[in-house]
């Protein structure tokens, strides 16, 4: 039984092996459905600002949103 650096057994936090990044369309739909601005969505995803949010939702080659940013956003709620 091997422990992780935090002292927990590995079985407590299983690895996510089949992560599929949300598409730019998925992110735009999320923004629209939440009724948030680009700045608010940047905060939601732990990004520096709305210009960073746009890099995930537009342009010729939008960035792929990593699993940790999606997890970060899902861990918060807006009121």
CSV table of C-alpha atoms in Angstrom, one decimal:
chain,number,residue,atom,x,y,z
A,1,UNK,CA,0.0,0.0,0.0
A,2,UNK,CA,1.8,3.1,-1.3
A,3,UNK,CA,1.0,6.5,0.1
A,4,UNK,CA,0.7,9.7,-2.0
A,5,UNK,CA,2.7,12.8,-0.9
A,6,UNK,CA,-0.3,14.0,1.2
A,7,UNK,CA,-0.4,10.8,3.2
A,8,UNK,CA,-3.5,9.3,1.6
A,9,UNK,CA,-3.6,5.9,-0.1
A,10,UNK,CA,-3.7,6.1,-3.9
A,11,UNK,CA,-7.1,4.4,-4.0
A,12,UNK,CA,-8.6,7.6,-2.4
A,13,UNK,CA,-8.0,9.6,-5.5
A,14,UNK,CA,-8.3,7.5,-8.7
A,15,UNK,CA,-6.7,8.8,-11.8
A,16,UNK,CA,-8.9,10.3,-14.5
A,17,UNK,CA,-7.8,8.5,-17.7
A,18,UNK,CA,-10.5,9.5,-20.2
A,19,UNK,CA,-10.7,13.3,-19.9
A,20,UNK,CA,-12.3,15.1,-22.9
A,21,UNK,CA,-11.8,18.8,-22.9
A,22,UNK,CA,-14.9,21.0,-23.5
A,23,UNK,CA,-15.1,22.4,-27.0
A,24,UNK,CA,-15.1,26.2,-27.6
A,25,UNK,CA,-18.8,25.8,-28.3
A,26,UNK,CA,-19.3,24.0,-25.0
A,27,UNK,CA,-17.6,26.9,-23.2
A,28,UNK,CA,-19.6,29.5,-25.0
A,29,UNK,CA,-22.8,27.7,-24.1
A,30,UNK,CA,-21.8,27.5,-20.5
A,31,UNK,CA,-21.0,31.2,-20.4
A,32,UNK,CA,-24.4,32.0,-22.0
A,33,UNK,CA,-26.4,29.6,-19.8
A,34,UNK,CA,-24.8,31.1,-16.7
A,35,UNK,CA,-25.3,34.7,-17.9
A,36,UNK,CA,-21.7,35.7,-17.1
A,37,UNK,CA,-19.3,38.1,-18.7
A,38,UNK,CA,-15.9,37.1,-20.1
A,39,UNK,CA,-14.3,38.5,-17.0
A,40,UNK,CA,-16.5,36.5,-14.7
A,41,UNK,CA,-15.9,33.3,-16.7
A,42,UNK,CA,-12.1,33.9,-16.4
A,43,UNK,CA,-12.5,34.1,-12.7
A,44,UNK,CA,-14.7,30.9,-12.8
A,45,UNK,CA,-11.9,29.0,-14.6
A,46,UNK,CA,-9.0,30.5,-12.6
A,47,UNK,CA,-7.7,32.6,-15.5
A,48,UNK,CA,-6.0,36.0,-15.4
A,49,UNK,CA,-8.7,37.9,-17.3
A,50,UNK,CA,-11.2,37.9,-20.1
A,51,UNK,CA,-8.5,38.0,-22.8
A,52,UNK,CA,-7.3,34.6,-21.5
A,53,UNK,CA,-10.9,33.3,-21.5
A,54,UNK,CA,-11.2,34.3,-25.2
A,55,UNK,CA,-8.2,32.1,-26.0
A,56,UNK,CA,-10.2,29.1,-25.1
A,57,UNK,CA,-13.4,30.1,-26.9
A,58,UNK,CA,-12.2,31.6,-30.2
A,59,UNK,CA,-9.7,32.2,-32.9
A,60,UNK,CA,-8.3,29.8,-35.5
A,61,UNK,CA,-6.7,27.5,-32.9
A,62,UNK,CA,-8.5,27.8,-29.5
A,63,UNK,CA,-6.6,26.5,-26.5
A,64,UNK,CA,-7.6,23.2,-24.9
A,65,UNK,CA,-9.0,23.7,-21.4
A,66,UNK,CA,-7.1,21.4,-19.1
A,67,UNK,CA,-8.8,19.1,-16.6
A,68,UNK,CA,-7.5,21.1,-13.6
A,69,UNK,CA,-9.2,24.4,-14.9
A,70,UNK,CA,-12.5,22.6,-15.4
A,71,UNK,CA,-12.2,21.1,-11.9
A,72,UNK,CA,-11.4,24.6,-10.5
A,73,UNK,CA,-14.5,26.1,-12.2
A,74,UNK,CA,-16.7,23.3,-11.0
A,75,UNK,CA,-15.6,23.7,-7.4
A,76,UNK,CA,-17.2,27.2,-7.2
A,77,UNK,CA,-20.7,28.6,-7.6
A,78,UNK,CA,-21.8,32.1,-8.5
A,79,UNK,CA,-24.7,33.9,-6.7
